[in-house]
Coordinates of C-alpha atoms and ligand atoms in Angstrom, one line a residue:
X1 CA 0.0 0.0 0.0
X2 CA 1.3 3.4 -0.9
X3 CA 1.1 6.5 1.3
X4 CA -2.1 7.8 -0.4
X5 CA -3.9 4.5 0.2
X6 CA -2.7 4.4 3.8
X7 CA -3.8 8.0 4.4
X8 CA -7.3 7.2 3.1
X9 CA -7.5 4.1 5.4
X10 CA -6.3 6.2 8.4
X11 CA -9.1 8.7 7.7
X12 CA -11.7 5.9 7.7
X13 CA -10.4 4.4 11.0
X14 CA -10.3 7.8 12.6
X15 CA -13.7 8.7 11.4
X16 CA -15.1 5.6 13.1
X17 CA -13.2 6.0 16.3
X18 CA -13.4 9.7 16.9
X19 CA -16.6 10.7 15.1
X20 CA -19.0 7.8 15.0
X21 CA -17.9 6.4 18.4
X22 CA -16.3 9.5 19.9
X23 CA -15.4 9.7 23.6
X24 CA -14.1 6.3 24.7
X25 CA -13.9 6.5 28.4
X26 CA -13.1 3.2 30.1
X27 CA -16.2 1.3 31.1
X28 CA -18.5 3.1 28.6
X29 CA -20.5 1.5 25.8
X30 CA -18.5 3.5 23.3
X31 CA -15.3 2.1 24.7
X32 CA -16.6 -1.4 24.1
X33 CA -17.6 -0.4 20.6
X34 CA -14.1 0.7 19.9
X35 CA -12.5 -2.5 21.2
X36 CA -15.0 -4.5 19.1
X37 CA -14.1 -2.4 16.1
X38 CA -10.4 -3.0 16.3
X39 CA -10.9 -6.7 17.0
X40 CA -13.0 -7.0 13.9
X41 CA -10.4 -5.2 11.7
X42 CA -7.6 -7.3 13.1
X43 CA -9.5 -10.5 12.4
X44 CA -10.3 -9.3 8.8
X45 CA -6.5 -8.9 8.3
X46 CA -6.0 -12.5 9.5
X47 CA -4.7 -12.0 13.0
X48 CA -5.4 -14.2 15.9
X49 CA -7.0 -12.0 18.5
X50 CA -7.7 -12.2 22.2
X51 CA -10.0 -9.8 24.2
X52 CA -9.0 -9.7 27.9
X53 CA -11.9 -8.7 30.1
X54 CA -11.3 -6.1 32.7
X55 CA -13.6 -5.2 35.7
X56 CA -13.8 -1.4 35.9
X57 CA -16.1 1.3 37.0
X58 CA -17.8 3.7 34.7
X59 CA -18.9 7.0 36.1
X60 CA -21.5 9.6 35.4
X61 CA -22.6 12.9 36.9
X62 CA -25.6 15.2 36.4
X63 CA -23.6 18.1 37.7
X64 CA -22.8 19.6 41.1
X65 CA -24.0 22.6 43.1
X66 CA -22.4 24.5 45.9
X67 CA -24.4 27.2 47.7
X68 CA -24.0 29.5 50.6
X69 CA -27.0 31.5 51.7
X70 CA -28.5 31.6 48.2
X71 CA -25.1 32.4 46.6
X72 CA -24.1 29.9 43.9
X73 CA -20.6 28.8 43.2
X74 CA -19.5 27.0 40.0
X75 CA -18.3 23.5 40.8
X76 CA -17.8 20.2 39.0
X77 CA -18.0 16.7 40.3
X78 CA -14.5 15.2 40.5
X79 CA -14.3 12.4 37.9
X80 CA -14.9 8.9 39.5
X81 CA -15.8 10.5 42.9
X82 CA -18.8 9.4 44.9
X83 CA -21.8 11.7 44.8
X84 CA -23.2 13.5 47.9
X85 CA -26.0 15.8 49.1
X86 CA -25.0 17.4 52.4
X87 CA -24.3 20.5 54.3
X88 CA -21.5 21.4 56.7
X89 CA -19.2 24.0 58.1
X90 CA -16.7 25.2 55.5
X91 CA -13.0 25.3 56.5
X92 CA -10.1 26.2 54.2
X93 CA -6.7 24.6 53.9
X94 CA -3.8 25.6 51.6
X95 CA -0.7 23.7 52.9
X96 CA 0.1 20.2 54.0
X97 CA 1.1 21.5 57.5
X98 CA -2.3 23.0 57.9
X99 CA -3.9 19.8 56.8
X100 CA -1.9 17.9 59.5
X101 CA -3.3 20.1 62.2
X102 CA -6.9 20.7 61.0
X103 CA -9.9 19.2 62.6
X104 CA -11.8 18.2 59.5
X105 CA -14.3 15.8 61.0
X106 CA -17.8 16.5 59.5
X107 CA -16.6 19.6 57.8
X108 CA -16.6 20.6 54.2
X109 CA -13.0 21.3 53.3
X110 CA -11.9 23.9 50.7
X111 CA -8.5 23.0 49.4
X112 CA -6.7 25.9 47.6
X113 CA -3.4 27.4 46.7
X114 CA -0.1 25.4 47.3
X115 CA -1.7 22.1 48.2
X116 CA -3.8 22.1 45.0
X117 CA -0.9 23.0 42.6
X118 CA -0.5 19.4 41.3
X119 CA -3.1 16.7 40.5
X120 CA -2.9 14.1 43.2
X121 CA -1.9 10.6 41.9
X122 CA -4.7 8.0 42.3
X123 CA -4.3 5.9 45.4
X124 CA -3.5 2.7 43.6
X125 CA -1.8 4.1 40.5
X126 CA 1.2 1.8 40.0
X127 CA 3.6 3.8 37.8
X128 CA 3.9 7.2 39.5
X129 CA 3.0 7.8 43.0
X130 CA 4.8 10.5 45.0
X131 CA 4.9 9.9 48.8
X132 CA 3.7 13.4 49.4
X133 CA 0.5 12.6 47.4
X134 CA -0.1 9.4 49.4
X135 CA 0.5 11.4 52.6
X136 CA -2.1 14.0 51.6
X137 CA -4.6 11.3 50.9
X138 CA -3.9 9.5 54.2
X139 CA -4.3 12.8 56.2
X140 CA -7.7 13.4 54.5
X141 CA -8.9 9.9 55.1
X142 CA -7.9 10.1 58.7
X143 CA -9.5 13.5 59.1
X144 CA -12.7 12.2 57.7
X145 CA -14.3 15.4 56.3
X146 CA -17.8 15.2 54.8
X147 CA -16.6 16.4 51.4
X148 CA -13.8 18.3 49.6
X149 CA -14.0 21.4 47.4
X150 CA -10.8 21.8 45.4
X151 CA -9.9 25.1 43.8
X152 CA -7.3 24.6 41.0
X153 CA -5.3 26.8 38.6
X154 CA -4.3 26.3 35.0
X155 CA -1.5 23.7 34.8
X156 CA -0.9 22.4 31.2
X157 CA 2.2 20.5 32.1
X158 CA 0.3 18.2 34.3
X159 CA -3.2 17.9 33.0
X160 CA -3.2 19.1 29.4
X161 CA -5.5 21.9 28.6
X162 CA -8.0 21.3 31.4
X163 CA -8.9 24.3 33.6
X164 CA -9.8 24.1 36.3
X165 CA -8.4 20.6 36.7
X166 CA -9.8 18.0 39.0
X167 CA -7.4 17.6 42.0
X168 CA -8.7 14.1 42.5
X169 CA -9.6 11.7 39.7
X170 CA -9.7 8.5 41.6
X171 CA -12.3 5.8 41.9
X172 CA -10.5 4.3 44.9
X173 CA -10.8 7.5 47.0
X174 CA -14.1 7.7 48.8
X175 CA -14.4 11.2 50.2
X176 CA -16.9 13.0 47.9
X177 CA -15.3 15.8 46.1
X178 CA -15.9 18.6 43.6
X179 CA -13.5 21.1 42.0
X180 CA -13.7 24.7 40.9
X181 CA -11.5 27.5 39.3
X182 CA -9.0 29.1 41.6
X183 CA -10.8 32.5 41.1
X184 CA -14.0 30.9 42.3
X185 CA -12.1 29.5 45.3
X186 CA -11.0 33.0 46.2
X187 CA -14.7 34.1 46.4
X188 CA -15.6 31.0 48.4
X189 CA -12.9 31.8 51.0
X190 CA -15.1 34.5 52.3
X191 CA -17.5 31.8 53.5
X192 CA -15.2 29.9 55.8
X193 CA -16.8 29.2 59.1
X194 CA -20.2 29.3 57.5
X195 CA -22.6 26.4 56.8
X196 CA -22.5 25.6 53.0
X197 CA -24.5 23.1 51.0
X198 CA -23.1 20.8 48.5
X199 CA -24.7 18.4 46.1
X200 CA -22.7 16.3 43.6
X201 CA -24.9 14.0 41.4
X202 CA -22.2 11.6 40.6
X203 CA -22.5 7.8 40.4
X204 CA -20.1 4.9 40.0
X205 CA -21.2 2.0 37.9
X206 CA -19.6 -1.5 37.7
X207 CA -18.8 -2.2 34.1
X208 CA -16.4 -4.1 31.8
X209 CA -13.8 -3.1 29.4
X210 CA -11.3 -5.0 27.2
X211 CA -7.7 -5.1 26.2
X212 CA -7.4 -6.4 22.7
X213 CA -4.3 -8.3 21.7
X214 CA -3.4 -9.8 18.3
X215 CA -0.5 -12.1 17.4
X216 CA 1.0 -13.4 14.2
X217 CA 1.9 -17.0 13.9
X218 CA 5.7 -16.7 14.5
X219 CA 6.6 -18.1 17.8
X220 CA 10.3 -18.6 17.6
X221 CA 12.3 -15.7 19.0
X222 CA 11.7 -12.7 21.2
X223 CA 8.7 -10.7 20.2
X224 CA 8.1 -7.1 19.3
X225 CA 5.2 -5.5 21.1
X226 CA 3.4 -2.6 19.4
X227 CA 1.1 -0.8 21.6
X228 CA -1.5 2.0 21.6
X229 CA -4.1 2.9 24.2
X230 CA -7.7 3.0 23.0
X231 CA -9.4 4.8 25.8
X232 CA -9.9 8.5 26.2
X233 CA -10.4 10.9 29.0
X234 CA -14.0 12.0 29.7
X235 CA -15.1 14.9 27.5
X236 CA -12.8 14.4 24.5
X237 CA -13.1 12.4 21.2
X238 CA -9.4 11.7 21.6
X239 CA -8.2 12.2 18.0
X240 CA -4.4 12.7 18.7
X241 CA -4.7 11.0 22.1
X242 CA -5.0 8.4 20.9
X243 CA -7.3 7.7 17.8
X244 CA -4.3 8.2 15.6
X245 CA -2.2 5.6 17.6
X246 CA -5.0 3.0 17.3
X247 CA -5.3 3.7 13.6
X248 CA -1.6 3.3 13.0
X249 CA -1.6 -0.1 14.7
X250 CA -4.6 -1.1 12.5
X251 CA -2.7 0.0 9.4
X252 CA 0.3 -2.0 10.7
X253 CA -1.9 -5.1 11.1
X254 CA -2.6 -5.0 7.4
X255 CA 1.0 -4.0 6.3
X256 CA 2.7 -6.6 8.5
X257 CA 0.4 -9.4 7.2
X258 CA 1.3 -8.6 3.6
X259 CA 5.0 -8.3 4.4
X260 CA 5.7 -10.3 7.5
X261 CA 8.7 -9.5 9.7
X262 CA 10.8 -12.4 11.0
X263 CA 10.0 -11.7 14.6
X264 CA 6.8 -12.5 16.4
X265 CA 4.6 -9.5 16.6
X266 CA 2.1 -8.7 19.3
X267 CA -0.3 -5.8 18.7
X268 CA -1.8 -4.5 22.0
X269 CA -4.7 -2.1 22.4
X270 CA -4.5 -1.0 26.0
X271 CA -7.5 0.1 27.9
X272 CA -6.8 2.6 30.7
X273 CA -3.8 4.9 29.9
X274 CA -6.1 7.8 30.6
X275 CA -8.0 6.2 33.6
X276 CA -7.1 6.3 37.3
X277 CA -6.6 2.6 37.7
X278 CA -4.8 1.8 34.4
X279 CA -6.6 -1.6 34.5
X280 CA -5.4 -2.8 31.1
X281 CA -1.8 -2.1 31.8
X282 CA -2.0 -3.7 35.2
X283 CA -3.6 -6.8 33.7
X284 CA -0.8 -7.0 31.0
X285 CA 1.9 -6.7 33.7
X286 CA 0.3 -9.6 35.6
X287 CA 0.0 -11.7 32.5
X288 CA 3.6 -11.1 31.7
X289 CA 5.1 -11.2 35.1
X290 CA 8.6 -12.6 34.9
X291 CA 8.4 -12.8 31.1
X292 CA 9.4 -9.3 30.0
X293 CA 12.7 -10.9 29.0
X294 CA 10.8 -12.4 26.0
X295 CA 10.2 -9.0 24.6
X296 CA 12.7 -7.6 22.2
X297 CA 11.3 -4.2 21.9
X298 CA 8.2 -2.1 22.6
X299 CA 6.9 0.5 20.1
X300 CA 4.3 2.7 21.8
X301 CA 2.3 5.1 19.7
X302 CA 0.6 8.0 21.5
X303 CA -0.1 11.5 20.4
X304 CA 0.8 11.1 16.7
X305 CA -0.5 13.1 13.8
X306 CA -0.8 16.6 15.0
X307 CA -1.2 18.7 11.9
X308 CA 1.6 21.1 12.8
X309 CA 5.2 19.9 12.7
X310 CA 6.6 16.5 12.1
X311 CA 6.3 13.1 13.8
X312 CA 9.0 11.9 16.2
X313 CA 10.4 8.6 17.2
X314 CA 12.0 8.7 20.7
X315 CA 14.5 5.9 21.2
X316 CA 14.7 4.8 24.8
X317 CA 17.4 2.4 25.9
X318 CA 17.6 0.7 22.5
X319 CA 20.7 -1.3 21.5
X320 CA 23.2 -0.2 18.9
X321 CA 21.9 -2.3 16.0
X322 CA 18.4 -1.0 16.4
X323 CA 19.7 2.6 16.7
X324 CA 21.6 2.1 13.4
X325 CA 18.5 1.0 11.6
X326 CA 16.4 3.8 13.1
X327 CA 19.0 6.4 12.1
X328 CA 18.8 5.2 8.5
X329 CA 15.0 5.3 8.4
X330 CA 15.1 8.8 9.9
X331 CA 17.6 9.9 7.3
X332 CA 15.4 8.6 4.4
X333 CA 12.2 9.9 5.9
X334 CA 12.2 13.7 6.3
X335 CA 8.7 13.7 7.8
X336 CA 10.0 11.8 10.9
X337 CA 12.6 13.1 13.3
X338 CA 14.3 11.8 16.4
X339 CA 12.3 12.9 19.4
X340 CA 13.2 14.0 22.9
X341 CA 12.8 11.2 25.5
X342 CA 9.5 11.4 27.3
X343 CA 8.0 8.9 29.8
X344 CA 4.3 9.7 30.3
X345 CA 3.0 6.8 28.2
X346 CA 2.7 3.0 28.2
X347 CA 6.3 2.5 27.0
X348 CA 7.4 3.4 30.5
X349 CA 6.0 0.1 31.8
X350 CA 8.2 -1.7 29.3
X351 CA 11.3 0.4 30.2
X352 CA 10.7 -0.2 33.9
X353 CA 10.8 -4.0 33.1
X354 CA 14.0 -3.8 31.3
X355 CA 12.7 -3.7 27.7
X356 CA 14.0 -1.1 25.2
X357 CA 11.3 1.1 23.7
X358 CA 10.5 3.5 20.9
X359 CA 7.9 6.1 21.7
X360 CA 6.1 7.5 18.6
X361 CA 4.5 10.9 18.9
X362 CA 4.1 14.4 17.4
X363 CA 7.1 16.7 17.8
X364 CA 5.0 19.7 18.3
X365 CA 3.1 18.1 21.2
X366 CA 6.2 16.8 23.0
X367 CA 7.9 20.2 22.7
X368 CA 4.9 22.2 23.8
X369 CA 3.7 19.8 26.5
X370 CA 3.8 22.6 29.0
X371 CA 1.9 25.2 27.1
X372 CA -0.7 23.5 24.8
X373 CA -4.4 23.4 25.7
X374 CA -5.5 20.6 23.5
X375 CA -4.8 17.3 25.3
X376 CA -7.7 15.8 27.2
X377 CA -10.1 18.5 25.9
X378 CA -12.8 18.7 23.2
X379 CA -10.2 20.4 21.0
X380 CA -8.5 17.1 20.5
X381 CA -10.8 16.3 17.5
X382 CA -10.4 15.4 13.9
X383 CA -9.9 19.0 12.8
X384 CA -6.3 19.0 14.3
X385 CA -5.2 15.7 12.6
X386 CA -2.7 15.6 9.7
X387 CA -3.7 12.3 8.1
X388 CA -0.5 12.1 6.1
X389 CA 1.5 12.2 9.4
X390 CA -0.5 9.1 10.5
X391 CA 0.4 7.2 7.3
X392 CA 4.0 8.2 7.4
X393 CA 4.4 6.8 11.0
X394 CA 2.8 3.5 9.9
X395 CA 5.3 3.3 7.0
X396 CA 8.2 4.2 9.2
X397 CA 7.4 1.6 11.9
X398 CA 6.7 -1.1 9.3
X399 CA 10.0 -0.5 7.6
X400 CA 11.8 -0.5 10.9
X401 CA 10.3 -3.7 12.1
X402 CA 10.9 -5.4 8.7
X403 CA 14.6 -4.5 8.8
X404 CA 15.3 -5.9 12.3
Ligands
ZN501 ZN1 -2.5 9.1 25.4

């Protein structure tokens, strides 16, 4: 297939994933539609597939309301939080020291300023979990407040373009919480010591989701694992994050069938990269415990195809022979450049288990990670996709894998 044909196919996959299906949050019907779609395409290309069931929670809210004496404050239910309908005395906390000393029992706690500068890692998140975050969570759980109101600022480096950002996005943390803009928090500060009313119409729902894995018939040597996460955050159709990555793996499924590499290939659609519990990744880790030595290389595709700038391949801990092949491909492909190392993706899991990895993404996104306002928002839609970039990445990866 030439670049033009691949570009057209990429368009079709992206149309289905990001327009017909749209937001693919873990546990939703749309998410299951997306995994069924990739499974069907893989089988049509002749791959043996496996869908691994994951027990997850889906989450919905009909909104949240915070009032004091008739005055309304704009708040949002924290994703995956429990709902509530209650009233209590408002206290305000802005440092960890204050949190240590505060009597929070039966209060509604406004968290603002320093303590809300970074999103708190989910309680059971396996890959990145600073002690300070766990400490804040344990202080809150011990203090047992009725609910939390979190005022947050703009922070693109950590949460993409989301403002305000939810301080907690954690289905394992059971204190009901809402979040609001820092500017709204400043107004609410005037109400400390008063009785405020809070309602958050959020519900957690037990659901299922799937990892989809496909394998070719080669079973001799170490395998190459090509990965893309299929889930999105709530509120985005996830075009660049990560409809394009999913589409590239589907293109590769066709290309590598027609021109099979000599290594075993495993194509993995992970469910959960953008979800608090990363269930698909945790499941894969368990399934492969003690067996990461059988993996020659991980190629993880996430954030590819932004219409501005080029695509980039970031080589992480790869051996000399692979580096040589990669350099040749980069030399012959002006649309792909070597990228800076970055670690906020599923390739980190492979690196942590001693496997080399290549992370495929958009140069513009990696270089502007701290100032862009697209990721995890409704702006991440098909209008920002450069379809040719998607086809070029598929061609570059196929060539690399075939030359190993
Ligand atoms: Zn992503």
